[in-house]
Amino acid sequence: MAPSKYSQDESFDDVDQPYDSDSDSESEFEPSTSTPNGGQEDDVVIAVMGSTGTGKSSFIRLLTGDTDVAVGDSLESETSEVKVVSYRDPESGRNVKIVDTPGFDDSRAGVSDTDILKSIAEFLVSEYDKNRKLNGLVYVHRISDPRFSGQSNRNLRMFRELCGTQNYKNVIVLTTFWDRTNDSEGQKREKQLRTKFCKDLVDGGAHFMRHDRTVAGARHIVQEILPMPPTNVQLQKEIREEGKSLEDTAAGSVHREEVERLIAKHKKEVEDLKAEMRDIARSNEEARRELKEEKAKLKLELQRWEKERSELQKGLDEEKSYRKQMEETAAKEKEEWNNRFEAQSKEQAAARKDTEDKRRQDETAKLLEEERRKRLEAERALDAQRKRTFVQRGKDFAADAPFVPTALVKPALVLGGRFLDLAKGVKD
């Protein structure tokens, strides 16, 4: 990646490029689809980035009302890691998640820009894996700074490469500490930010806004972000979709370039001291001692930067190893679950078959029992029919023959029946 043409500290001088103060007064985005109750289906996620001491944490605390967000009065870093603070926006009713990130120029001992980049990358990759996108990215800059330092420029370059040009339309450049400079000087610096240092962002659709340290002002910034379509930033796509290491991403390349520059610088200083020590007369022990001490300090600094380069090369190796382990565990659990499911399915099928067989046996038994009962009833009826006497049959016939004279025929039938019964009894 080509070195930045603004690598050294630069003052906020006047520039001759045209400037329209109302160019960002209206949003370019169409409103998102709302649910019937007026809220959005998904949470709004906003990442807040910028150098240490620019007012990121105080902005978040003022916006969310969360007193656990540490706010410092000096340039010492109060944010040690990526933190997420959630609240409900009172105007839209949507859930908003503010992502507080540490600055790349972290002031704490033992914390390097590589550590910060890895921390932010791990968070973004984790969000990508959970299919969660960013709605907006807020880059915070102190308008009270009289010069745009080399570190500020590197931070801005890192931010731009992390976002990707296709996501500049989701960026808010938020200037802070307006109360620590006069309006004329502040406007001049803001103009130069727009037309020089942040020109690429502005050309890509980024918005410039001022933070006045009021709750209403902070909420207004969020209202500008709410309609923005959610997106995945370039760093996420490079690592997950293109399979790049952290060092090979665009943001990682910016940092690698700076680390390599510092290593080369310190190596040259060490070599220069060695040459200077060789040129000093042996009698000048005091000077040699001072040079030795300076050399020892430079070597320690060189070791620190070489260690940071090594850490950058490692990138997200731990995250990759953990992800691989999780995938293997998930695959094993899936196989075990499939085996259990298959075994349970076989058991359930066998149980259903047993139940069906028993049902059929019960139905067959009922049918046989019903058939046997009807046969017995028929046999009983036939047997009863056979056992009827001729007298009974004669009486029945007489009873069923209403037109036959009762006084003559019916007694004759009864007497005839008795005779036949007697005859049958003699025969039997």
Short mmCIF file of C-alpha atoms in Angstrom, two decimals:
data_model
loop_
_atom_site.label_atom_id
_atom_site.label_comp_id
_atom_site.label_asym_id
_atom_site.label_seq_id
_atom_site.Cartn_x
_atom_site.Cartn_y
_atom_site.Cartn_z
CA MET A 1 0.00 0.00 0.00
CA ALA A 2 1.41 3.41 -0.92
CA PRO A 3 2.46 5.57 2.03
CA SER A 4 0.13 8.39 2.96
CA LYS A 5 0.98 11.83 1.66
CA TYR A 6 -0.10 13.17 5.06
CA SER A 7 2.25 11.00 7.14
CA GLN A 8 3.69 13.93 9.16
CA ASP A 9 1.83 16.34 11.45
CA GLU A 10 -0.03 18.96 9.45
CA SER A 11 -1.60 22.20 10.58
CA PHE A 12 -5.16 23.16 9.72
CA ASP A 13 -4.39 25.82 7.13
CA ASP A 14 -6.88 27.35 4.75
CA VAL A 15 -7.53 25.44 1.55
CA ASP A 16 -8.76 26.82 -1.75
CA GLN A 17 -11.18 24.01 -2.59
CA PRO A 18 -14.90 24.90 -2.70
CA TYR A 19 -16.98 24.12 0.36
CA ASP A 20 -20.72 23.93 0.79
CA SER A 21 -21.78 24.17 4.43
CA ASP A 22 -25.20 22.68 3.67
CA SER A 23 -23.99 19.70 1.65
CA ASP A 24 -24.73 17.20 4.41
CA SER A 25 -27.88 18.73 5.84
CA GLU A 26 -30.16 16.05 4.40
CA SER A 27 -29.85 12.30 4.53
CA GLU A 28 -29.35 10.41 1.26
CA PHE A 29 -30.91 7.24 2.57
CA GLU A 30 -34.45 5.95 2.17
CA PRO A 31 -36.23 4.83 5.36
CA SER A 32 -36.04 1.15 6.20
CA THR A 33 -39.12 -1.06 6.27
CA SER A 34 -40.91 -0.76 9.62
CA THR A 35 -42.94 -3.22 11.57
CA PRO A 36 -46.65 -2.50 12.21
CA ASN A 37 -45.91 -0.91 15.60
CA GLY A 38 -43.50 1.60 14.05
CA GLY A 39 -40.29 -0.09 15.22
CA GLN A 40 -37.68 -1.97 13.22
CA GLU A 41 -37.45 -5.72 13.04
CA ASP A 42 -33.71 -5.77 13.87
CA ASP A 43 -31.50 -3.96 16.36
CA VAL A 44 -29.54 -0.94 15.16
CA VAL A 45 -25.78 -1.48 15.60
CA ILE A 46 -23.47 1.56 15.62
CA ALA A 47 -19.67 1.32 15.96
CA VAL A 48 -17.90 4.32 17.50
CA MET A 49 -14.20 4.69 16.64
CA GLY A 50 -11.48 7.30 16.87
CA SER A 51 -8.29 8.29 18.66
CA THR A 52 -7.89 8.18 22.42
CA GLY A 53 -9.36 11.20 24.20
CA THR A 54 -11.67 12.34 21.39
CA GLY A 55 -14.79 11.90 23.51
CA LYS A 56 -16.11 8.51 22.32
CA SER A 57 -17.02 7.19 25.76
CA SER A 58 -18.55 10.46 26.95
CA PHE A 59 -20.73 10.57 23.81
CA ILE A 60 -21.90 7.00 24.45
CA ARG A 61 -22.56 7.66 28.13
CA LEU A 62 -24.53 10.80 27.34
CA LEU A 63 -26.53 8.99 24.64
CA THR A 64 -27.36 5.84 26.59
CA GLY A 65 -27.38 7.13 30.15
CA ASP A 66 -25.16 4.19 31.13
CA THR A 67 -22.99 5.36 34.03
CA ASP A 68 -20.81 2.26 33.72
CA VAL A 69 -19.21 3.71 30.58
CA ALA A 70 -15.91 5.12 31.87
CA VAL A 71 -15.18 8.72 30.91
CA GLY A 72 -11.77 10.32 31.39
CA ASP A 73 -10.75 13.97 31.68
CA SER A 74 -7.29 13.41 30.18
CA LEU A 75 -5.84 11.79 27.07
CA GLU A 76 -5.38 8.52 28.98
CA SER A 77 -7.46 5.70 27.50
CA GLU A 78 -10.52 4.69 29.50
CA THR A 79 -11.68 1.98 27.07
CA SER A 80 -9.60 -1.17 27.34
CA GLU A 81 -11.60 -3.43 25.05
CA VAL A 82 -14.57 -3.50 22.69
CA LYS A 83 -17.77 -2.97 24.68
CA VAL A 84 -21.43 -3.02 23.63
CA VAL A 85 -23.97 -0.76 25.36
CA SER A 86 -27.65 -1.25 24.52
CA TYR A 87 -30.61 1.08 24.98
CA ARG A 88 -34.00 1.82 23.40
CA ASP A 89 -34.22 4.93 21.26
CA PRO A 90 -37.13 6.97 22.69
CA GLU A 91 -38.15 8.49 19.34
CA SER A 92 -38.18 5.43 17.08
CA GLY A 93 -38.69 2.75 19.73
CA ARG A 94 -35.87 0.70 18.19
CA ASN A 95 -33.23 -1.16 20.16
CA VAL A 96 -29.84 0.46 19.60
CA LYS A 97 -26.47 -1.18 20.32
CA ILE A 98 -23.50 1.17 20.59
CA VAL A 99 -20.09 -0.49 20.10
CA ASP A 100 -17.39 1.38 22.06
CA THR A 101 -13.91 0.67 20.68
CA PRO A 102 -10.48 1.58 22.08
CA GLY A 103 -8.34 4.04 20.10
CA PHE A 104 -5.44 2.83 18.01
CA ASP A 105 -3.14 5.18 19.91
CA ASP A 106 -3.99 3.55 23.23
CA SER A 107 -2.05 5.16 26.06
CA ARG A 108 -1.95 2.14 28.39
CA ALA A 109 1.37 0.38 28.90
CA GLY A 110 1.61 -3.01 27.23
CA VAL A 111 -1.31 -2.34 24.84
CA SER A 112 -0.27 -2.05 21.20
CA ASP A 113 -2.11 -0.99 18.07
CA THR A 114 -1.91 -4.64 17.02
CA ASP A 115 -3.81 -5.63 20.18
CA ILE A 116 -6.45 -3.01 19.40
CA LEU A 117 -6.78 -4.08 15.76
CA LYS A 118 -7.08 -7.74 16.78
CA SER A 119 -9.72 -6.88 19.39
CA ILE A 120 -11.83 -4.94 16.88
CA ALA A 121 -11.33 -7.60 14.19
CA GLU A 122 -12.40 -10.40 16.55
CA PHE A 123 -15.57 -8.50 17.44
CA LEU A 124 -16.43 -7.76 13.80
CA VAL A 125 -15.76 -11.34 12.69
CA SER A 126 -17.92 -12.61 15.56
CA GLU A 127 -20.76 -10.30 14.47
CA TYR A 128 -20.37 -11.50 10.87
CA ASP A 129 -20.61 -15.13 12.00
CA LYS A 130 -23.83 -14.28 13.86
CA ASN A 131 -25.22 -12.62 10.71
CA ARG A 132 -25.34 -9.22 12.41
CA LYS A 133 -24.47 -6.12 10.37
CA LEU A 134 -23.51 -2.54 11.24
CA ASN A 135 -25.96 0.25 10.49
CA GLY A 136 -23.51 3.06 11.04
CA LEU A 137 -19.88 3.87 11.86
CA VAL A 138 -19.07 7.03 13.81
CA TYR A 139 -15.52 8.35 13.56
CA VAL A 140 -14.83 10.86 16.35
CA HIS A 141 -12.27 13.67 15.94
CA ARG A 142 -11.29 16.52 18.28
CA ILE A 143 -11.86 19.82 16.48
CA SER A 144 -9.79 21.50 19.20
CA ASP A 145 -6.55 19.88 17.93
CA PRO A 146 -4.49 22.57 16.18
CA ARG A 147 -2.63 20.02 14.05
CA PHE A 148 -3.60 16.83 12.26
CA SER A 149 -0.87 14.55 13.60
CA GLY A 150 0.76 11.61 11.88
CA GLN A 151 -0.92 9.32 14.41
CA SER A 152 -4.32 10.90 13.65
CA ASN A 153 -3.72 10.34 9.96
CA ARG A 154 -2.78 6.67 10.53
CA ASN A 155 -5.89 6.17 12.66
CA LEU A 156 -8.04 7.68 9.93
CA ARG A 157 -6.38 5.53 7.24
CA MET A 158 -6.93 2.44 9.38
CA PHE A 159 -10.59 3.40 9.80
CA ARG A 160 -11.08 3.97 6.06
CA GLU A 161 -9.52 0.64 5.12
CA LEU A 162 -11.48 -1.17 7.82
CA CYS A 163 -14.76 0.26 6.44
CA GLY A 164 -14.14 -0.03 2.72
CA THR A 165 -15.15 2.63 0.17
CA GLN A 166 -18.53 0.97 -0.44
CA ASN A 167 -19.49 1.69 3.18
CA TYR A 168 -18.50 5.38 3.38
CA LYS A 169 -22.20 6.22 3.01
CA ASN A 170 -22.73 4.63 6.45
CA VAL A 171 -20.08 6.84 8.09
CA ILE A 172 -20.61 9.84 10.37
CA VAL A 173 -17.52 11.99 10.99
CA LEU A 174 -18.31 13.44 14.40
CA THR A 175 -16.31 16.45 15.54
CA THR A 176 -16.10 17.12 19.29
CA PHE A 177 -14.74 19.67 21.79
CA TRP A 178 -16.17 22.67 19.98
CA ASP A 179 -16.31 24.43 23.34
CA ARG A 180 -12.48 24.38 23.49
CA THR A 181 -11.92 26.45 20.35
CA ASN A 182 -13.44 29.58 18.87
CA ASP A 183 -15.99 29.23 16.10
CA SER A 184 -13.81 30.76 13.41
CA GLU A 185 -10.88 28.42 14.06
CA GLY A 186 -13.17 25.42 14.46
CA GLN A 187 -14.93 26.09 11.15
CA LYS A 188 -11.58 26.45 9.37
CA ARG A 189 -10.41 23.08 10.74
CA GLU A 190 -13.73 21.44 9.90
CA LYS A 191 -13.48 22.75 6.34
CA GLN A 192 -9.97 21.33 5.95
CA LEU A 193 -11.09 17.98 7.36
CA ARG A 194 -13.85 17.82 4.76
CA THR A 195 -11.77 18.91 1.79
CA LYS A 196 -8.40 17.34 2.59
CA PHE A 197 -8.01 14.69 5.26
CA CYS A 198 -11.55 13.23 4.99
CA LYS A 199 -12.16 14.07 1.35
CA ASP A 200 -12.35 10.39 0.32
CA LEU A 201 -14.98 9.77 2.99
CA VAL A 202 -17.03 12.80 1.96
CA ASP A 203 -16.82 11.86 -1.73
CA GLY A 204 -18.08 8.39 -0.78
CA GLY A 205 -21.15 9.77 0.99
CA ALA A 206 -19.97 10.23 4.60
CA HIS A 207 -21.77 12.83 6.73
CA PHE A 208 -20.13 15.50 8.90
CA MET A 209 -21.85 16.30 12.21
CA ARG A 210 -20.98 18.23 15.35
CA HIS A 211 -21.42 16.99 18.90
CA ASP A 212 -22.53 19.71 21.30
CA ARG A 213 -22.42 17.50 24.44
CA THR A 214 -26.22 17.49 24.84
CA VAL A 215 -28.57 14.53 24.96
CA ALA A 216 -30.67 16.01 22.17
CA GLY A 217 -27.58 16.46 20.01
CA ALA A 218 -26.44 12.90 20.63
CA ARG A 219 -29.89 11.52 19.75
CA HIS A 220 -29.95 13.61 16.57
CA ILE A 221 -26.80 11.81 15.44
CA VAL A 222 -28.51 8.45 15.98
CA GLN A 223 -31.56 9.65 14.02
CA GLU A 224 -29.27 10.24 11.04
CA ILE A 225 -28.06 6.63 11.25
CA LEU A 226 -31.43 4.89 11.73
CA PRO A 227 -32.44 4.96 8.02
CA MET A 228 -29.04 3.69 6.86
CA PRO A 229 -29.11 0.17 5.37
CA PRO A 230 -27.11 -2.34 7.46
CA THR A 231 -23.84 -3.53 5.94
CA ASN A 232 -20.77 -5.71 6.43
CA VAL A 233 -17.52 -3.73 6.52
CA GLN A 234 -14.53 -4.53 4.34
CA LEU A 235 -12.49 -6.15 7.15
CA GLN A 236 -15.25 -8.72 7.74
CA LYS A 237 -15.48 -9.61 4.05
CA GLU A 238 -11.70 -9.85 3.65
CA ILE A 239 -11.31 -12.28 6.56
CA ARG A 240 -14.46 -14.37 6.16
CA GLU A 241 -15.27 -14.25 2.45
CA GLU A 242 -11.78 -13.84 0.95
CA GLY A 243 -9.94 -15.87 3.60
CA LYS A 244 -7.26 -13.24 4.22
CA SER A 245 -5.13 -13.13 7.36
CA LEU A 246 -5.44 -10.03 9.54
CA GLU A 247 -2.03 -8.84 8.36
CA ASP A 248 -3.09 -9.05 4.69
CA THR A 249 -6.32 -7.07 5.10
CA ALA A 250 -6.32 -3.45 3.99
CA ALA A 251 -6.46 -2.22 7.59
CA GLY A 252 -3.77 -4.67 8.66
CA SER A 253 -1.56 -3.49 5.80
CA VAL A 254 -1.74 0.09 7.06
CA HIS A 255 -0.56 -1.02 10.48
CA ARG A 256 2.06 -3.39 9.06
CA GLU A 257 3.46 -0.53 6.99
CA GLU A 258 3.83 1.62 10.12
CA VAL A 259 5.40 -1.20 12.13
CA GLU A 260 7.91 -1.91 9.35
CA ARG A 261 8.74 1.79 9.15
CA LEU A 262 9.39 1.99 12.88
CA ILE A 263 11.50 -1.19 12.86
CA ALA A 264 13.63 0.18 10.02
CA LYS A 265 13.92 3.52 11.82
CA HIS A 266 15.08 1.92 15.07
CA LYS A 267 17.49 -0.41 13.30
CA LYS A 268 19.09 2.59 11.59
CA GLU A 269 19.35 4.44 14.89
CA VAL A 270 21.03 1.42 16.50
CA GLU A 271 23.51 1.17 13.63
CA ASP A 272 24.22 4.88 13.80
CA LEU A 273 24.93 4.57 17.53
CA LYS A 274 27.26 1.66 16.90
CA ALA A 275 29.19 3.70 14.37
CA GLU A 276 29.27 6.68 16.72
CA MET A 277 30.59 4.51 19.54
CA ARG A 278 33.36 3.20 17.32
CA ASP A 279 34.40 6.75 16.49
CA ILE A 280 34.64 7.90 20.10
CA ALA A 281 38.08 7.68 21.67
CA ARG A 282 38.55 5.01 24.28
CA SER A 283 39.38 7.67 26.86
CA ASN A 284 35.91 9.16 26.66
CA GLU A 285 34.26 6.52 28.82
CA GLU A 286 31.42 8.80 29.89
CA ALA A 287 30.29 9.36 26.35
CA ARG A 288 30.61 5.66 25.56
CA ARG A 289 28.52 4.81 28.61
CA GLU A 290 25.76 7.21 27.55
CA LEU A 291 25.79 5.81 24.05
CA LYS A 292 25.55 2.27 25.46
CA GLU A 293 22.52 3.25 27.50
CA GLU A 294 20.91 4.85 24.47
CA LYS A 295 21.70 1.77 22.42
CA ALA A 296 20.11 -0.48 25.06
CA LYS A 297 16.95 1.64 25.02
CA LEU A 298 16.75 1.50 21.24
CA LYS A 299 17.21 -2.26 21.28
CA LEU A 300 14.34 -2.62 23.74
CA GLU A 301 12.16 -0.41 21.54
CA LEU A 302 13.19 -2.44 18.50
CA GLN A 303 12.30 -5.68 20.30
CA ARG A 304 8.90 -4.23 21.18
CA TRP A 305 8.11 -3.37 17.56
CA GLU A 306 9.42 -6.69 16.27
CA LYS A 307 7.17 -8.44 18.80
CA GLU A 308 4.23 -6.36 17.57
CA ARG A 309 5.05 -7.34 13.98
CA SER A 310 5.06 -10.99 15.06
CA GLU A 311 1.71 -10.55 16.82
CA LEU A 312 0.28 -8.93 13.70
CA GLN A 313 1.50 -11.84 11.56
CA LYS A 314 -0.20 -14.26 13.93
CA GLY A 315 -3.38 -12.27 13.39
CA LEU A 316 -6.45 -14.16 14.50
CA ASP A 317 -4.74 -17.56 14.79
CA GLU A 318 -6.34 -18.18 18.18
CA GLU A 319 -9.75 -17.25 16.79
CA LYS A 320 -9.19 -19.53 13.78
CA SER A 321 -8.11 -22.40 16.05
CA TYR A 322 -11.11 -21.86 18.30
CA ARG A 323 -13.44 -21.66 15.29
CA LYS A 324 -12.01 -24.90 13.88
CA GLN A 325 -12.43 -26.59 17.24
CA MET A 326 -16.01 -25.35 17.47
CA GLU A 327 -16.75 -26.61 13.94
CA GLU A 328 -15.29 -30.03 14.77
CA THR A 329 -17.27 -30.15 18.01
CA ALA A 330 -20.43 -29.10 16.16
CA ALA A 331 -19.86 -31.78 13.50
CA LYS A 332 -19.33 -34.43 16.17
CA GLU A 333 -22.44 -33.33 18.08
CA LYS A 334 -24.42 -33.36 14.82
CA GLU A 335 -23.26 -36.91 14.06
CA GLU A 336 -24.14 -38.03 17.57
CA TRP A 337 -27.51 -36.33 17.31
CA ASN A 338 -28.18 -37.99 13.94
CA ASN A 339 -27.25 -41.39 15.41
CA ARG A 340 -29.53 -40.83 18.38
CA PHE A 341 -32.30 -39.61 16.10
CA GLU A 342 -31.92 -42.65 13.85
CA ALA A 343 -31.96 -45.02 16.84
CA GLN A 344 -35.01 -43.26 18.28
CA SER A 345 -36.72 -43.40 14.90
CA LYS A 346 -36.12 -47.16 14.70
CA GLU A 347 -37.42 -47.64 18.25
CA GLN A 348 -40.49 -45.54 17.49
CA ALA A 349 -41.11 -47.45 14.22
CA ALA A 350 -40.82 -50.77 16.07
CA ALA A 351 -43.17 -49.52 18.78
CA ARG A 352 -45.66 -48.33 16.16
CA LYS A 353 -45.47 -51.73 14.43
CA ASP A 354 -46.08 -53.55 17.72
CA THR A 355 -49.01 -51.25 18.45
CA GLU A 356 -50.47 -51.79 14.98
CA ASP A 357 -50.03 -55.57 15.22
CA LYS A 358 -51.75 -55.63 18.60
CA ARG A 359 -54.58 -53.46 17.26
CA ARG A 360 -55.11 -55.81 14.35
CA GLN A 361 -55.03 -58.85 16.65
CA ASP A 362 -57.59 -57.21 18.94
CA GLU A 363 -59.86 -56.38 16.00
CA THR A 364 -59.56 -59.94 14.66
CA ALA A 365 -60.35 -61.35 18.10
CA LYS A 366 -63.39 -59.06 18.37
CA LEU A 367 -64.64 -60.13 14.94
CA LEU A 368 -64.20 -63.82 15.79
CA GLU A 369 -65.93 -63.31 19.11
CA GLU A 370 -68.82 -61.49 17.42
CA GLU A 371 -69.12 -64.22 14.81
CA ARG A 372 -69.10 -66.94 17.49
CA ARG A 373 -71.78 -65.09 19.47
CA LYS A 374 -74.05 -64.80 16.43
CA ARG A 375 -73.56 -68.47 15.60
CA LEU A 376 -74.48 -69.47 19.14
CA GLU A 377 -77.57 -67.29 19.05
CA ALA A 378 -78.59 -68.83 15.73
CA GLU A 379 -78.06 -72.33 17.11
CA ARG A 380 -80.06 -71.49 20.21
CA ALA A 381 -82.88 -70.08 18.11
CA LEU A 382 -82.87 -73.18 15.89
CA ASP A 383 -82.79 -75.46 18.87
CA ALA A 384 -85.63 -73.57 20.44
CA GLN A 385 -87.58 -73.85 17.22
CA ARG A 386 -87.01 -77.57 17.16
CA LYS A 387 -88.19 -77.94 20.74
CA ARG A 388 -91.57 -76.34 20.13
CA THR A 389 -94.42 -78.87 20.57
CA PHE A 390 -97.14 -79.51 18.02
CA VAL A 391 -99.66 -78.14 20.57
CA GLN A 392 -97.67 -74.90 20.73
CA ARG A 393 -97.48 -74.80 16.96
CA GLY A 394 -101.23 -75.41 16.72
CA LYS A 395 -101.92 -72.64 19.23
CA ASP A 396 -99.64 -70.34 17.29
CA PHE A 397 -101.35 -71.18 14.04
CA ALA A 398 -104.79 -70.70 15.59
CA ALA A 399 -103.67 -67.37 17.00
CA ASP A 400 -102.39 -66.31 13.56
CA ALA A 401 -105.61 -67.39 11.75
CA PRO A 402 -108.23 -64.83 12.81
CA PHE A 403 -110.76 -65.83 10.15
CA VAL A 404 -110.88 -69.48 11.22
CA PRO A 405 -113.87 -70.22 13.60
CA THR A 406 -112.38 -70.56 17.01
CA ALA A 407 -115.07 -72.82 18.46
CA LEU A 408 -114.60 -75.49 15.78
CA VAL A 409 -111.11 -75.38 14.27
CA LYS A 410 -108.87 -74.13 17.05
CA PRO A 411 -109.82 -76.87 19.57
CA ALA A 412 -109.36 -79.40 16.82
CA LEU A 413 -105.86 -78.07 16.09
CA VAL A 414 -104.96 -78.21 19.75
CA LEU A 415 -106.22 -81.79 20.10
CA GLY A 416 -104.42 -82.79 16.90
CA GLY A 417 -101.24 -81.29 18.23
CA ARG A 418 -101.44 -83.22 21.42
CA PHE A 419 -101.98 -86.42 19.50
CA LEU A 420 -98.92 -85.75 17.39
CA ASP A 421 -96.90 -84.91 20.46
CA LEU A 422 -97.90 -88.17 22.09
CA ALA A 423 -97.03 -90.02 18.98
CA LYS A 424 -93.68 -88.33 18.77
CA GLY A 425 -93.00 -89.10 22.42
CA VAL A 426 -93.82 -92.82 21.84
CA LYS A 427 -91.52 -92.80 18.84
CA ASP A 428 -88.73 -91.16 20.68
#
